[in-house]
Amino acid sequence: MLNGSRWFVLFCVSALLSGVAAVSLAQEPATSEALLERVVVTGTRVADRSALETAVPVDVVSSEALQNLGVTEINQALSVSLPSFNFPRPGLADGTDTIRPAALRGLSPDQTLVLVNGKRRHAAALVNVNATIGRGASAVDLNTIPNAMVETIEILRDGASAQYGSDAIAGVLNLRLRQRGEGGEASVSYGWRDSTYEVRTGTPPVDAGWSAPSTLSRSVSDGETLTASIWKGLSLGENGFITIAAEYKDQEHTERGGWDARNQYPILSGTGVSPVVYDPRELTFNRFNSWYGEPAMQQKTLFLNAGYELSNTVELYGWASWQNRKAESAGFYRRSLDDRNVVEIYPDGFLPIIEPEVDDYSVAVGTKWGLGEWDVDTSLVYGLNKMEFTITNTLNRSLGTASKTEFDAGGFDYDQ
């Protein structure tokens, strides 16, 4: 009887505790719903996780924050907003001063996964083979997406290769596009660069008639840039939207080169022992003879995002983009006396001008629907990036005086 009473008491206590636990568990969802702030799906498959509750560091940059930064490029805006985001601006780097790489957490540019509305963005055609950050990488060109089209940017500052693959070792960027069926905005920005810097002049050759102090103070005003952008939201029936954005950018090049102390023309007479007689043109030659800085650029961009709800559980969506970018940068100066020059064509030497042209296209279509307790999302995304090189103000030394001064230097294309 005593043992039976003990078992009866234990059974009652267990049942009572189970009931309390069940009541407690039933009340928890209401508490978590009340605390939910912003849903973040980048870097996690948990749908009800807020930015403050994620187990990994996620930054969210809004469109208002992008506008307040006073810059017109997404890469540049992120470098200002995030200390871990590096956006170098290389010069004299062939194509990488036109399609400039950006790096997250100091890793290679192609180790950061870029998503648009949660879908992978295609990479640029250019493989960085120059001695600049990201050498050997072919990364996504974020500047093909206009600021006006971006609603928010989610940045996962942690490795996510277990979920997304090896291209997410540095982290993940997810750009969420505007989804507006009304409203709009237009903006115009204009600016230039004023710089004063010290230049080391170097030592001229023996018996040179030209000289300068060991350092020169130089003031330059250039790089005029005009950017105009607009976005507009349109209704698509009663349950849909179309958001259109356009951007135009016109940028002049900047020049922050050094002072060239070398002799530019062949020596008229003399050797290193006897007095050397230099060409009199040396005295009037402009020794700031290089371009080192931002390229000249003209860029046109169109972007469209659309969606339509067929029912409470079925939604169609899609977006498309196009951009054309023409740039001008320069190589190293070829002196008149260099073996690479033909003096009959360029008696004073020449500065080859590199003119890349980039065309970028993307299109995505998809549908979302509910299947019982499941949320299903199917999509097809395609992207194409093409880059062509033209070199002007140059020559082919092997052809001598018969050489042309403009060449089609080929190009690349990449689709995904």
Coordinates of C-alpha atoms in Angstrom, one line a residue:
M1 CA 0.0 0.0 0.0
L2 CA 2.8 2.4 0.9
N3 CA 4.6 1.7 -2.4
G4 CA 1.4 2.2 -4.4
S5 CA 0.8 5.6 -2.6
R6 CA 4.2 6.7 -3.6
W7 CA 3.7 5.9 -7.2
F8 CA 0.4 7.6 -7.2
V9 CA 1.9 10.8 -5.7
L10 CA 4.8 10.8 -8.3
F11 CA 2.3 10.3 -11.1
C12 CA 0.2 13.3 -10.0
V13 CA 3.2 15.5 -9.6
S14 CA 4.5 14.6 -13.1
A15 CA 1.2 15.3 -14.6
L16 CA 0.9 18.7 -12.9
L17 CA 4.4 19.7 -14.1
S18 CA 3.7 18.6 -17.6
G19 CA 0.6 20.7 -17.7
V20 CA 2.5 23.8 -16.5
A21 CA 5.2 23.2 -19.1
A22 CA 2.6 22.9 -21.8
V23 CA 1.0 26.2 -20.8
S24 CA 4.4 27.8 -20.8
L25 CA 5.2 26.5 -24.2
A26 CA 1.9 27.6 -25.6
Q27 CA 2.5 31.2 -24.4
E28 CA 6.1 31.5 -25.9
P29 CA 5.1 32.2 -29.6
A30 CA 3.2 35.4 -28.6
T31 CA 6.2 36.7 -26.7
S32 CA 8.6 36.1 -29.5
E33 CA 6.2 37.7 -32.0
A34 CA 6.1 40.8 -29.8
L35 CA 9.9 41.1 -29.8
L36 CA 10.3 40.6 -33.6
E37 CA 11.9 43.7 -35.1
R38 CA 13.4 43.1 -38.6
V39 CA 13.4 39.8 -40.4
V40 CA 16.8 38.8 -41.8
V41 CA 17.2 35.8 -44.1
T42 CA 20.8 36.4 -45.2
G43 CA 23.1 33.8 -43.6
T44 CA 20.3 31.9 -41.9
R45 CA 17.4 29.7 -43.0
V46 CA 15.3 30.6 -39.9
A47 CA 12.5 32.8 -41.2
D48 CA 11.6 34.6 -37.9
R49 CA 15.0 35.7 -36.9
S50 CA 15.6 39.5 -36.3
A51 CA 18.8 41.4 -37.0
L52 CA 19.5 41.6 -33.2
E53 CA 18.9 37.9 -32.7
T54 CA 21.1 36.4 -35.4
A55 CA 24.0 34.3 -34.4
V56 CA 26.3 36.0 -36.9
P57 CA 27.0 39.7 -37.5
V58 CA 24.6 41.2 -40.0
D59 CA 24.5 44.9 -41.0
V60 CA 21.5 46.4 -42.7
V61 CA 22.0 49.6 -44.8
S62 CA 18.8 51.4 -45.8
S63 CA 18.2 53.4 -49.0
E64 CA 18.0 56.5 -46.7
A65 CA 21.4 55.8 -45.3
L66 CA 22.8 55.4 -48.9
Q67 CA 21.4 58.8 -49.9
N68 CA 22.8 60.5 -46.8
L69 CA 26.3 59.4 -47.5
G70 CA 26.6 61.7 -50.5
V71 CA 28.1 59.1 -52.9
T72 CA 26.6 57.6 -56.0
E73 CA 28.3 54.2 -56.2
I74 CA 27.3 51.2 -54.1
N75 CA 30.9 50.1 -53.7
Q76 CA 31.9 53.5 -52.4
A77 CA 28.9 53.8 -50.1
L78 CA 29.6 50.4 -48.5
S79 CA 33.2 51.3 -48.0
V80 CA 32.1 54.4 -46.0
S81 CA 29.4 52.5 -44.1
L82 CA 31.4 49.3 -43.2
P83 CA 34.9 49.3 -41.8
S84 CA 35.4 45.7 -43.0
F85 CA 34.5 46.6 -46.6
N86 CA 37.5 47.7 -48.7
F87 CA 37.0 49.5 -52.1
P88 CA 40.4 50.5 -53.6
R89 CA 40.6 52.8 -56.6
P90 CA 43.6 51.6 -58.6
G91 CA 45.1 53.7 -61.4
L92 CA 47.3 52.6 -64.3
A93 CA 45.7 49.1 -64.0
D94 CA 44.2 48.5 -67.4
G95 CA 40.7 47.1 -66.9
T96 CA 40.6 47.1 -63.1
D97 CA 40.3 50.8 -62.9
T98 CA 37.1 50.4 -64.9
I99 CA 35.7 47.3 -63.2
R100 CA 37.1 47.9 -59.7
P101 CA 37.2 45.1 -57.3
A102 CA 35.9 45.3 -53.7
A103 CA 36.8 43.1 -50.8
L104 CA 35.1 42.1 -47.5
R105 CA 37.2 41.4 -44.4
G106 CA 40.5 41.6 -46.4
L107 CA 39.8 38.5 -48.5
S108 CA 39.7 38.1 -52.3
P109 CA 36.8 39.9 -54.1
D110 CA 35.5 36.6 -55.5
Q111 CA 35.1 35.2 -52.0
T112 CA 32.2 37.5 -51.2
L113 CA 28.9 36.2 -52.4
V114 CA 26.6 38.8 -53.9
L115 CA 22.8 38.2 -54.0
V116 CA 20.1 40.3 -55.5
N117 CA 16.7 39.6 -53.8
G118 CA 18.3 36.4 -52.5
K119 CA 19.5 35.3 -56.0
R120 CA 23.1 35.0 -57.1
R121 CA 24.5 37.9 -59.2
H122 CA 26.7 37.1 -62.1
A123 CA 30.4 38.0 -62.1
A124 CA 32.2 40.4 -64.4
A125 CA 34.1 39.1 -67.5
L126 CA 37.4 40.7 -66.5
V127 CA 39.9 38.6 -64.6
N128 CA 42.2 40.8 -62.6
V129 CA 45.7 40.0 -63.8
N130 CA 47.3 43.3 -62.6
A131 CA 49.3 44.0 -59.5
T132 CA 46.2 45.3 -57.6
I133 CA 44.0 44.0 -54.8
G134 CA 42.1 40.9 -55.9
R135 CA 44.7 39.7 -58.4
G136 CA 43.5 36.4 -60.1
A137 CA 39.8 37.1 -59.2
S138 CA 36.7 37.7 -61.3
A139 CA 34.2 39.3 -59.0
V140 CA 30.7 40.8 -59.2
D141 CA 30.7 44.4 -60.3
L142 CA 28.4 46.1 -57.8
N143 CA 28.4 49.3 -59.6
T144 CA 26.1 47.8 -62.3
I145 CA 23.2 48.3 -59.8
P146 CA 22.1 51.9 -59.4
N147 CA 21.7 53.3 -55.9
A148 CA 18.2 54.4 -56.8
M149 CA 17.0 50.8 -57.2
V150 CA 18.2 49.6 -53.8
E151 CA 15.8 49.4 -50.8
T152 CA 18.2 47.9 -48.3
I153 CA 21.6 46.0 -48.3
E154 CA 22.2 43.2 -45.9
I155 CA 25.8 42.4 -45.2
L156 CA 26.8 39.2 -43.5
R157 CA 30.3 39.8 -42.1
D158 CA 31.2 36.2 -41.5
G159 CA 32.0 33.1 -43.4
A160 CA 29.0 31.3 -44.8
S161 CA 30.6 28.7 -47.1
A162 CA 28.8 25.8 -45.3
Q163 CA 25.5 27.2 -46.5
Y164 CA 26.3 29.1 -49.8
G165 CA 29.5 27.5 -51.0
S166 CA 33.2 28.6 -51.3
D167 CA 32.4 32.0 -52.8
A168 CA 30.9 33.1 -49.5
I169 CA 34.1 32.6 -47.4
A170 CA 34.4 36.3 -46.7
G171 CA 30.7 36.9 -46.3
V172 CA 27.5 37.7 -48.2
L173 CA 26.0 40.9 -49.6
N174 CA 22.2 40.8 -50.3
L175 CA 20.8 43.7 -52.2
R176 CA 17.0 44.0 -51.9
L177 CA 15.4 46.0 -54.7
R178 CA 12.6 48.5 -54.4
Q179 CA 9.1 47.1 -54.6
R180 CA 7.0 50.2 -55.1
G181 CA 3.7 50.5 -57.0
E182 CA 3.6 54.3 -56.6
G183 CA 5.8 57.3 -55.8
G184 CA 9.2 58.1 -57.2
E185 CA 12.3 60.3 -56.7
A186 CA 14.9 62.1 -58.9
S187 CA 18.3 63.4 -57.9
V188 CA 21.2 65.2 -59.6
S189 CA 24.7 65.5 -58.1
Y190 CA 27.7 67.3 -59.3
G191 CA 31.2 67.6 -57.9
W192 CA 35.0 67.7 -58.6
R193 CA 38.2 67.1 -56.9
D194 CA 40.6 69.8 -55.6
S195 CA 44.0 68.4 -54.5
T196 CA 47.3 69.8 -53.3
Y197 CA 50.1 67.3 -52.9
E198 CA 53.9 67.1 -52.7
V199 CA 55.8 65.5 -55.6
R200 CA 59.3 64.2 -55.4
T201 CA 61.1 65.3 -58.6
G202 CA 64.1 62.9 -58.7
T203 CA 67.5 63.7 -60.0
P204 CA 68.0 64.8 -63.7
P205 CA 70.8 63.2 -65.8
V206 CA 74.3 64.5 -65.8
D207 CA 74.7 68.0 -67.4
A208 CA 70.9 68.4 -67.7
G209 CA 69.8 71.9 -68.3
W210 CA 66.5 71.3 -66.5
S211 CA 66.1 70.9 -62.7
A212 CA 63.6 71.4 -59.9
P213 CA 63.6 71.3 -56.1
S214 CA 63.7 67.9 -54.5
T215 CA 59.9 68.3 -53.9
L216 CA 57.3 70.3 -55.7
S217 CA 53.9 71.4 -54.4
R218 CA 51.2 70.8 -57.0
S219 CA 47.6 71.9 -57.0
V220 CA 45.1 70.2 -59.3
S221 CA 41.4 70.6 -59.9
D222 CA 39.8 67.9 -62.1
G223 CA 37.5 64.9 -62.0
E224 CA 34.3 66.7 -62.7
T225 CA 31.4 64.2 -62.2
L226 CA 27.7 64.6 -63.0
T227 CA 25.3 61.9 -61.9
A228 CA 21.5 62.0 -62.5
S229 CA 19.2 59.2 -61.3
I230 CA 15.5 58.6 -61.1
W231 CA 13.2 55.8 -59.9
K232 CA 9.4 55.5 -60.4
G233 CA 6.8 53.1 -59.0
L234 CA 3.9 52.0 -61.1
S235 CA 0.9 49.8 -60.2
L236 CA 0.4 46.6 -62.2
G237 CA -3.3 45.9 -61.9
E238 CA -4.7 45.7 -58.4
N239 CA -2.1 43.3 -57.0
G240 CA 1.2 44.1 -58.7
F241 CA 3.9 46.7 -59.1
I242 CA 6.6 47.8 -61.5
T243 CA 9.6 49.8 -60.2
I244 CA 11.8 51.4 -62.8
A245 CA 15.2 53.1 -62.2
A246 CA 17.6 54.9 -64.5
E247 CA 20.9 56.5 -64.0
Y248 CA 23.4 58.5 -66.1
K249 CA 27.0 59.3 -65.0
D250 CA 29.6 61.4 -66.8
Q251 CA 33.0 61.6 -65.1
E252 CA 36.2 63.3 -66.2
H253 CA 39.6 61.7 -65.4
T254 CA 41.8 62.7 -62.6
E255 CA 45.6 63.0 -62.8
R256 CA 48.0 62.7 -59.8
G257 CA 51.1 61.6 -61.6
G258 CA 54.7 62.5 -60.7
W259 CA 57.4 64.6 -62.3
D260 CA 59.5 62.8 -64.9
A261 CA 63.2 63.8 -64.5
R262 CA 64.5 61.6 -67.3
N263 CA 65.6 62.9 -70.7
Q264 CA 62.9 62.5 -73.2
Y265 CA 64.8 62.9 -76.5
P266 CA 68.0 61.3 -77.8
I267 CA 71.3 63.0 -76.7
L268 CA 72.7 65.2 -79.5
S269 CA 76.3 64.7 -78.6
G270 CA 78.7 63.8 -75.7
T271 CA 79.0 60.9 -73.4
G272 CA 79.0 60.3 -69.7
V273 CA 82.6 61.7 -69.5
S274 CA 82.6 64.7 -71.9
P275 CA 79.9 67.4 -71.6
V276 CA 76.5 66.1 -72.8
V277 CA 74.4 68.2 -75.2
Y278 CA 70.7 67.5 -74.8
D279 CA 67.8 68.3 -77.2
P280 CA 66.6 71.9 -76.5
R281 CA 63.0 70.6 -76.4
E282 CA 63.9 69.1 -73.0
L283 CA 63.6 72.6 -71.5
T284 CA 59.9 73.1 -72.6
F285 CA 58.7 69.5 -72.2
N286 CA 55.8 69.0 -69.8
R287 CA 57.2 66.5 -67.3
F288 CA 53.9 65.7 -65.7
N289 CA 53.3 63.4 -68.6
S290 CA 51.2 60.6 -67.2
W291 CA 47.6 59.9 -66.1
Y292 CA 47.5 58.4 -62.6
G293 CA 44.0 58.4 -61.0
E294 CA 40.4 57.9 -61.9
P295 CA 39.5 57.1 -65.5
A296 CA 37.1 59.2 -67.6
M297 CA 33.8 57.5 -67.7
Q298 CA 30.3 57.7 -69.3
Q299 CA 27.8 55.2 -67.9
K300 CA 24.1 54.5 -68.6
T301 CA 22.0 52.1 -66.5
L302 CA 18.4 50.9 -66.6
F303 CA 16.9 48.6 -64.0
L304 CA 13.3 47.2 -63.7
N305 CA 11.8 45.2 -60.9
A306 CA 8.2 43.8 -61.0
G307 CA 5.9 41.5 -59.0
Y308 CA 2.3 40.3 -59.1
E309 CA 0.2 38.4 -56.6
L310 CA -2.1 35.9 -58.4
S311 CA -3.6 34.8 -55.1
N312 CA -2.9 34.8 -51.4
T313 CA -0.4 32.0 -51.8
V314 CA 1.0 32.5 -55.4
E315 CA 3.2 35.4 -56.5
L316 CA 5.1 36.0 -59.7
Y317 CA 8.2 38.2 -59.7
G318 CA 11.1 39.2 -61.9
W319 CA 13.7 41.9 -62.7
A320 CA 15.9 42.9 -65.6
S321 CA 18.9 45.3 -66.0
W322 CA 21.2 46.8 -68.6
Q323 CA 24.3 49.0 -68.3
N324 CA 26.7 50.4 -70.8
R325 CA 30.0 51.8 -69.5
K326 CA 32.6 53.6 -71.6
A327 CA 35.9 54.5 -69.9
E328 CA 39.3 56.1 -70.8
S329 CA 42.5 55.5 -68.9
A330 CA 46.1 55.5 -69.9
G331 CA 49.2 53.3 -69.9
F332 CA 52.8 54.4 -69.2
Y333 CA 54.2 57.2 -71.2
R334 CA 56.5 56.2 -74.1
R335 CA 59.4 58.7 -74.4
S336 CA 60.5 59.9 -77.8
L337 CA 63.8 58.0 -77.4
D338 CA 62.2 54.7 -76.4
D339 CA 62.6 51.7 -78.6
R340 CA 58.8 51.4 -78.4
N341 CA 58.3 54.7 -80.3
V342 CA 58.4 55.6 -83.9
V343 CA 59.6 59.2 -84.0
E344 CA 58.1 59.8 -87.5
I345 CA 54.7 59.2 -85.9
Y346 CA 55.2 60.6 -82.4
P347 CA 58.2 62.9 -82.4
D348 CA 57.6 63.9 -78.8
G349 CA 56.6 60.5 -77.5
F350 CA 53.1 59.4 -76.7
L351 CA 50.7 58.3 -74.0
P352 CA 48.6 55.3 -75.0
I353 CA 44.9 55.7 -74.2
I354 CA 43.0 52.5 -73.1
E355 CA 39.3 52.6 -73.8
P356 CA 37.3 49.7 -72.3
E357 CA 33.6 49.4 -73.0
V358 CA 31.5 47.2 -70.8
D359 CA 28.0 45.9 -71.5
D360 CA 26.1 44.2 -68.7
Y361 CA 22.8 42.4 -68.8
S362 CA 20.7 40.5 -66.3
V363 CA 17.2 39.0 -66.2
A364 CA 15.4 36.9 -63.5
V365 CA 11.9 35.4 -63.4
G366 CA 10.4 33.3 -60.6
T367 CA 7.3 32.4 -58.6
K368 CA 6.6 31.8 -55.0
W369 CA 3.7 29.7 -53.7
G370 CA 2.6 27.9 -50.6
L371 CA 2.4 24.1 -50.5
G372 CA 0.8 23.0 -47.3
E373 CA 3.2 24.2 -44.6
W374 CA 6.0 24.7 -47.1
D375 CA 7.0 27.9 -48.8
V376 CA 8.3 27.2 -52.3
D377 CA 10.4 29.6 -54.5
T378 CA 11.5 28.6 -58.0
S379 CA 13.4 31.0 -60.3
L380 CA 15.6 31.3 -63.3
V381 CA 18.4 33.9 -63.3
Y382 CA 20.7 34.8 -66.2
G383 CA 23.5 37.4 -66.4
L384 CA 25.9 38.4 -69.1
N385 CA 29.0 40.7 -68.9
K386 CA 31.0 41.8 -72.0
M387 CA 34.2 43.9 -72.0
E388 CA 35.9 45.2 -75.2
F389 CA 39.2 47.0 -75.3
T390 CA 40.2 49.7 -77.8
I391 CA 43.6 51.4 -77.6
T392 CA 44.2 54.8 -79.2
N393 CA 47.1 57.2 -79.5
T394 CA 49.4 54.2 -79.8
L395 CA 51.3 52.2 -82.4
N396 CA 52.8 48.8 -83.3
R397 CA 56.6 49.3 -83.3
S398 CA 57.2 46.2 -85.5
L399 CA 55.2 47.9 -88.4
G400 CA 57.4 51.0 -88.3
T401 CA 56.0 54.1 -90.0
A402 CA 53.2 52.0 -91.6
S403 CA 51.6 51.4 -88.1
K404 CA 48.1 52.4 -87.3
T405 CA 47.5 54.5 -84.2
E406 CA 44.3 52.8 -83.1
F407 CA 43.8 49.1 -82.4
D408 CA 41.0 46.7 -81.4
A409 CA 42.7 44.9 -78.5
G410 CA 40.0 42.2 -78.1
G411 CA 37.8 41.5 -75.1
F412 CA 36.0 39.0 -72.9
D413 CA 32.5 37.9 -72.2
Y414 CA 31.1 35.9 -69.3
D415 CA 27.6 34.6 -68.8
Q416 CA 26.0 32.7 -65.9

